[in-house]
Amino acid sequence: MTFAVSASGPFNRMHSLDAIFKPRSIAVIGATPRPGSIGREILGNLFANEFNGKIFPVNPKYEYIHSTKTYPSVTEIPDPVDLAVIVVPAARVLGVVQECAKKGVKGLVIITAGFREIGPEGAKLEDAIIAVASEHGMRMIGPNCMGVIDATPEVRMNATFSPGVPPSGTVAFMTQSGALGVAILLAVQKLGLGFSYFASVGNKADVGAMDLLEYWEDDRHTQLIAMYLESFGDPRRFTEMSKRISKTKPIVVVKSGTSAAGARAASSHTGSLAGLEVASDALLQQCGVNRVSSIEEMIHVVAGFVGAPIPRGNRLCIVTNAGGPAIMAVDAADGHGLQIATLSETTRAAMRKALPAEASVENPVAMVASADHDQYERVLDLALADDHVDLAIAIFVPPLMIEPLEVIRRITKVARARAKPVYSVLMAEESYYERIPREVPNAVPIFRFPEDAVKVAEHTNRYRLWRSRPAGEVCSFRVDKALARKWVEKKRHTGGGYLGPEETREILEAYGFPTVRQAVVAVEGDMRAAARSLAFPVALKVVGEKIVHKSDVGGVILGIPDEKALALARDTMRASLERAGVLGHATGFLVQEMAGDASGKEVILGVAQDPKFGPLLMFGMGGRYVEILRDVAFRVLPVTDIDAREMVRSIRSFPLLQGVRGESPVDVEFIEEMILRLAQLVDEVPGVEELDLNPVIVTPDRASCRVVDARIRVAAVDGTGRSRPSG
Ligand code: ADP
Ligand code: MG
């Protein structure tokens, strides 16, 4: 017997956020005819955009507003209400939300401010609202936001107080700041870019970036997702989702809170603390997000993605009627992943025919200043037809007699016909930038300066690389997890802190790191026994939780050739420690076999905990100058094999690892493996607060690579089993 399966594909599946973005009826609670008020603007926008559903103003003071019957309370509306947009004063919001629950409202957009962002009192009120909403299964946007827009043709809802009618298009936009939201809406409208959705999420009491990413992932109207973020909700979820979604839809993110001052502003602003900058950088880089550093750059990049196809390669051709801007473009492209294309002889010959003798048909193709629309069309077409060209920048500085709109029209025509991206630089009088979106339908992206166009090309090219990049795998090596956990747990139950040298070595060995043979000797202990178990030459080091940089206090002596020298070295070291005033901190000495040789390079592998992002993995050039060189790369978990590969290659000194001046390259693959092993360790062994392997001496042969200095600090476990950072 067979059963019929219902044909409910992704398009007719109901999503809980449909209550907010696809309502059939909206109550505007706090609607008012009072000029200059938000309650009036929102109602006005819903009418002006011809919302495809019912609208119910709610305000006990009015019988009707804008000729529309007005209700004293949401519970008195006779029809069902899907969405309530709430603009009443903060003190009344909770009561209104309770009424919405009674009425069976499914979605809330709370515009009102005065909650978590103002302090503990506000936070309490916000928590009470969250409780009511979640108890009744209502999804909520805000509070402290500027509303939402669904500009898709079938809904046409503008439930914001931003002026203007947002055109319908393919960009879904989320912002954590309402004020910036207004600015962006206006800027984007000017460019003629259209939205699918817009959401100002404010305090993110319920709906946040992750929910929206998920909602827009399958949405057929949305081709690009743009976000202004001040903080991430759950960084690990964000990574996983954006990794997946960015494979099909570009995600452009402006992440603010970059400086320490910025982070403080972010926390007072929407009541959330911004993540550590290095962590958010690592995170965004890892998940294919196009990170931009300003709103302006975001608008450019969005325009670039929406107005042109993704390039199929990185070979750029520049066509121009002016020398200076073309030189600027070439300079800007240098070293950012773009290549200046070499045009084929056929292309150049054809261009020569199309242009006067003074023109240059090398790339940049410099037509004469008087080049007209016909020449732009012909030359750009030849450039795009060339198999050595993947994308083009067409620069036009209008001389008096040439009509810019016609030039842009022709550039657009060829770009569309050849289906390759063309970014246009128009250095014209102000009015043209507003006329083009209205008068040249489907125009190529237009920028005012060559650097802007190049920046966009960089982004789209990077996105191309990301799309073709394999996702990679999180690796799992055979390790002795139980042993590592045993040592960490033991320390955690005795107050936490730094593990001793022997436990540290055992943990590292349990996870397959190559350590050096070593022996620990008490401060007054006998060096001879230690020396007998090791092969000379050896290194002598001081041991002590409080001694962080041993070399700084004379606590490292290298290359000790024999037993006699070892005894002497100990005396020397004690004297140095005494002088530095740290002899009392020494709990013993460590005798280690010497590792590495002339071919060795020192790298660092490390782990730090970020309060928001969890464990951060670090790799870089190691040794004593780490802090000065700062040549390191960070990743958040999960770290895949591809991430490890990119991490190693992303540091400036990578060429040193490959060998310079006839040196052999070190075993880079083994470094990648160690990164993955470290990722596995922090994932499997809870409580590691800080870990430093500095240096790991790496050599051409993995068999002689060694970790020669390691420190692991673990968190104490308190009575309830929660961990807290140890001193
Ligand atoms: P610290 O970082 O506390 O100053 P290290 O143990 O890292 O002390 O030693 C300092 C430097 O000495 C290392 O960067 C490395 O160059 C060298 N070194 C330390 N131990 C060894 C060893 N066993 N074999 C070879 N070189 C070593
Ligand atoms: Mg060290």
JSON list of N, CA, C and O in Angstrom, two decimals, residues 156-174:
[
{"chain": "A", "resi": 156, "resn": "ARG", "atom": "N", "xyz": [4.58, 43.63, 0.80]},
{"chain": "A", "resi": 156, "resn": "ARG", "atom": "CA", "xyz": [4.72, 45.09, 0.80]},
{"chain": "A", "resi": 156, "resn": "ARG", "atom": "C", "xyz": [4.40, 45.72, 2.16]},
{"chain": "A", "resi": 156, "resn": "ARG", "atom": "O", "xyz": [3.51, 46.55, 2.27]},
{"chain": "A", "resi": 157, "resn": "MET", "atom": "N", "xyz": [5.10, 45.28, 3.16]},
{"chain": "A", "resi": 157, "resn": "MET", "atom": "CA", "xyz": [4.87, 45.83, 4.49]},
{"chain": "A", "resi": 157, "resn": "MET", "atom": "C", "xyz": [6.06, 46.71, 4.89]},
{"chain": "A", "resi": 157, "resn": "MET", "atom": "O", "xyz": [7.19, 46.23, 4.94]},
{"chain": "A", "resi": 158, "resn": "ASN", "atom": "N", "xyz": [5.78, 47.97, 5.18]},
{"chain": "A", "resi": 158, "resn": "ASN", "atom": "CA", "xyz": [6.83, 48.82, 5.75]},
{"chain": "A", "resi": 158, "resn": "ASN", "atom": "C", "xyz": [6.39, 49.21, 7.16]},
{"chain": "A", "resi": 158, "resn": "ASN", "atom": "O", "xyz": [5.67, 50.18, 7.35]},
{"chain": "A", "resi": 159, "resn": "ALA", "atom": "N", "xyz": [6.82, 48.42, 8.12]},
{"chain": "A", "resi": 159, "resn": "ALA", "atom": "CA", "xyz": [6.47, 48.70, 9.51]},
{"chain": "A", "resi": 159, "resn": "ALA", "atom": "C", "xyz": [7.67, 49.35, 10.19]},
{"chain": "A", "resi": 159, "resn": "ALA", "atom": "O", "xyz": [8.15, 48.89, 11.22]},
{"chain": "A", "resi": 160, "resn": "THR", "atom": "N", "xyz": [8.19, 50.41, 9.57]},
{"chain": "A", "resi": 160, "resn": "THR", "atom": "CA", "xyz": [9.26, 51.19, 10.19]},
{"chain": "A", "resi": 160, "resn": "THR", "atom": "C", "xyz": [8.82, 52.64, 10.18]},
{"chain": "A", "resi": 160, "resn": "THR", "atom": "O", "xyz": [7.81, 52.99, 9.57]},
{"chain": "A", "resi": 161, "resn": "PHE", "atom": "N", "xyz": [9.62, 53.47, 10.85]},
{"chain": "A", "resi": 161, "resn": "PHE", "atom": "CA", "xyz": [9.31, 54.89, 10.79]},
{"chain": "A", "resi": 161, "resn": "PHE", "atom": "C", "xyz": [10.32, 55.63, 9.92]},
{"chain": "A", "resi": 161, "resn": "PHE", "atom": "O", "xyz": [10.54, 56.82, 10.07]},
{"chain": "A", "resi": 162, "resn": "SER", "atom": "N", "xyz": [10.95, 54.90, 9.00]},
{"chain": "A", "resi": 162, "resn": "SER", "atom": "CA", "xyz": [11.90, 55.54, 8.09]},
{"chain": "A", "resi": 162, "resn": "SER", "atom": "C", "xyz": [11.14, 56.14, 6.91]},
{"chain": "A", "resi": 162, "resn": "SER", "atom": "O", "xyz": [10.23, 55.52, 6.38]},
{"chain": "A", "resi": 163, "resn": "PRO", "atom": "N", "xyz": [11.53, 57.34, 6.49]},
{"chain": "A", "resi": 163, "resn": "PRO", "atom": "CA", "xyz": [10.81, 57.95, 5.38]},
{"chain": "A", "resi": 163, "resn": "PRO", "atom": "C", "xyz": [11.10, 57.25, 4.06]},
{"chain": "A", "resi": 163, "resn": "PRO", "atom": "O", "xyz": [12.12, 56.60, 3.90]},
{"chain": "A", "resi": 164, "resn": "GLY", "atom": "N", "xyz": [10.16, 57.37, 3.13]},
{"chain": "A", "resi": 164, "resn": "GLY", "atom": "CA", "xyz": [10.38, 56.84, 1.79]},
{"chain": "A", "resi": 164, "resn": "GLY", "atom": "C", "xyz": [9.83, 55.44, 1.62]},
{"chain": "A", "resi": 164, "resn": "GLY", "atom": "O", "xyz": [9.51, 54.76, 2.59]},
{"chain": "A", "resi": 165, "resn": "VAL", "atom": "N", "xyz": [9.73, 55.03, 0.36]},
{"chain": "A", "resi": 165, "resn": "VAL", "atom": "CA", "xyz": [9.20, 53.71, 0.04]},
{"chain": "A", "resi": 165, "resn": "VAL", "atom": "C", "xyz": [10.36, 52.85, -0.45]},
{"chain": "A", "resi": 165, "resn": "VAL", "atom": "O", "xyz": [10.94, 53.12, -1.49]},
{"chain": "A", "resi": 166, "resn": "PRO", "atom": "N", "xyz": [10.73, 51.85, 0.30]},
{"chain": "A", "resi": 166, "resn": "PRO", "atom": "CA", "xyz": [11.86, 51.03, -0.13]},
{"chain": "A", "resi": 166, "resn": "PRO", "atom": "C", "xyz": [11.48, 50.19, -1.35]},
{"chain": "A", "resi": 166, "resn": "PRO", "atom": "O", "xyz": [10.46, 49.51, -1.33]},
{"chain": "A", "resi": 167, "resn": "PRO", "atom": "N", "xyz": [12.28, 50.26, -2.41]},
{"chain": "A", "resi": 167, "resn": "PRO", "atom": "CA", "xyz": [11.96, 49.48, -3.60]},
{"chain": "A", "resi": 167, "resn": "PRO", "atom": "C", "xyz": [12.15, 47.99, -3.35]},
{"chain": "A", "resi": 167, "resn": "PRO", "atom": "O", "xyz": [12.97, 47.59, -2.53]},
{"chain": "A", "resi": 168, "resn": "SER", "atom": "N", "xyz": [11.38, 47.21, -4.04]},
{"chain": "A", "resi": 168, "resn": "SER", "atom": "CA", "xyz": [11.46, 45.76, -3.90]},
{"chain": "A", "resi": 168, "resn": "SER", "atom": "C", "xyz": [12.68, 45.22, -4.63]},
{"chain": "A", "resi": 168, "resn": "SER", "atom": "O", "xyz": [12.97, 45.63, -5.76]},
{"chain": "A", "resi": 169, "resn": "GLY", "atom": "N", "xyz": [13.42, 44.33, -4.00]},
{"chain": "A", "resi": 169, "resn": "GLY", "atom": "CA", "xyz": [14.63, 43.80, -4.62]},
{"chain": "A", "resi": 169, "resn": "GLY", "atom": "C", "xyz": [15.11, 42.54, -3.93]},
{"chain": "A", "resi": 169, "resn": "GLY", "atom": "O", "xyz": [14.30, 41.80, -3.37]},
{"chain": "A", "resi": 170, "resn": "THR", "atom": "N", "xyz": [16.42, 42.33, -3.95]},
{"chain": "A", "resi": 170, "resn": "THR", "atom": "CA", "xyz": [16.95, 41.03, -3.53]},
{"chain": "A", "resi": 170, "resn": "THR", "atom": "C", "xyz": [17.83, 41.08, -2.29]},
{"chain": "A", "resi": 170, "resn": "THR", "atom": "O", "xyz": [18.40, 40.08, -1.91]},
{"chain": "A", "resi": 171, "resn": "VAL", "atom": "N", "xyz": [17.96, 42.25, -1.66]},
{"chain": "A", "resi": 171, "resn": "VAL", "atom": "CA", "xyz": [18.86, 42.37, -0.52]},
{"chain": "A", "resi": 171, "resn": "VAL", "atom": "C", "xyz": [18.08, 42.29, 0.79]},
{"chain": "A", "resi": 171, "resn": "VAL", "atom": "O", "xyz": [17.15, 43.06, 1.01]},
{"chain": "A", "resi": 172, "resn": "ALA", "atom": "N", "xyz": [18.46, 41.34, 1.64]},
{"chain": "A", "resi": 172, "resn": "ALA", "atom": "CA", "xyz": [17.88, 41.28, 2.97]},
{"chain": "A", "resi": 172, "resn": "ALA", "atom": "C", "xyz": [18.87, 41.96, 3.91]},
{"chain": "A", "resi": 172, "resn": "ALA", "atom": "O", "xyz": [20.06, 41.65, 3.89]},
{"chain": "A", "resi": 173, "resn": "PHE", "atom": "N", "xyz": [18.37, 42.88, 4.69]},
{"chain": "A", "resi": 173, "resn": "PHE", "atom": "CA", "xyz": [19.28, 43.66, 5.52]},
{"chain": "A", "resi": 173, "resn": "PHE", "atom": "C", "xyz": [18.86, 43.64, 6.99]},
{"chain": "A", "resi": 173, "resn": "PHE", "atom": "O", "xyz": [17.71, 43.83, 7.32]},
{"chain": "A", "resi": 174, "resn": "MET", "atom": "N", "xyz": [19.84, 43.38, 7.84]},
{"chain": "A", "resi": 174, "resn": "MET", "atom": "CA", "xyz": [19.58, 43.41, 9.27]},
{"chain": "A", "resi": 174, "resn": "MET", "atom": "C", "xyz": [20.48, 44.43, 9.93]},
{"chain": "A", "resi": 174, "resn": "MET", "atom": "O", "xyz": [21.66, 44.52, 9.59]}
]
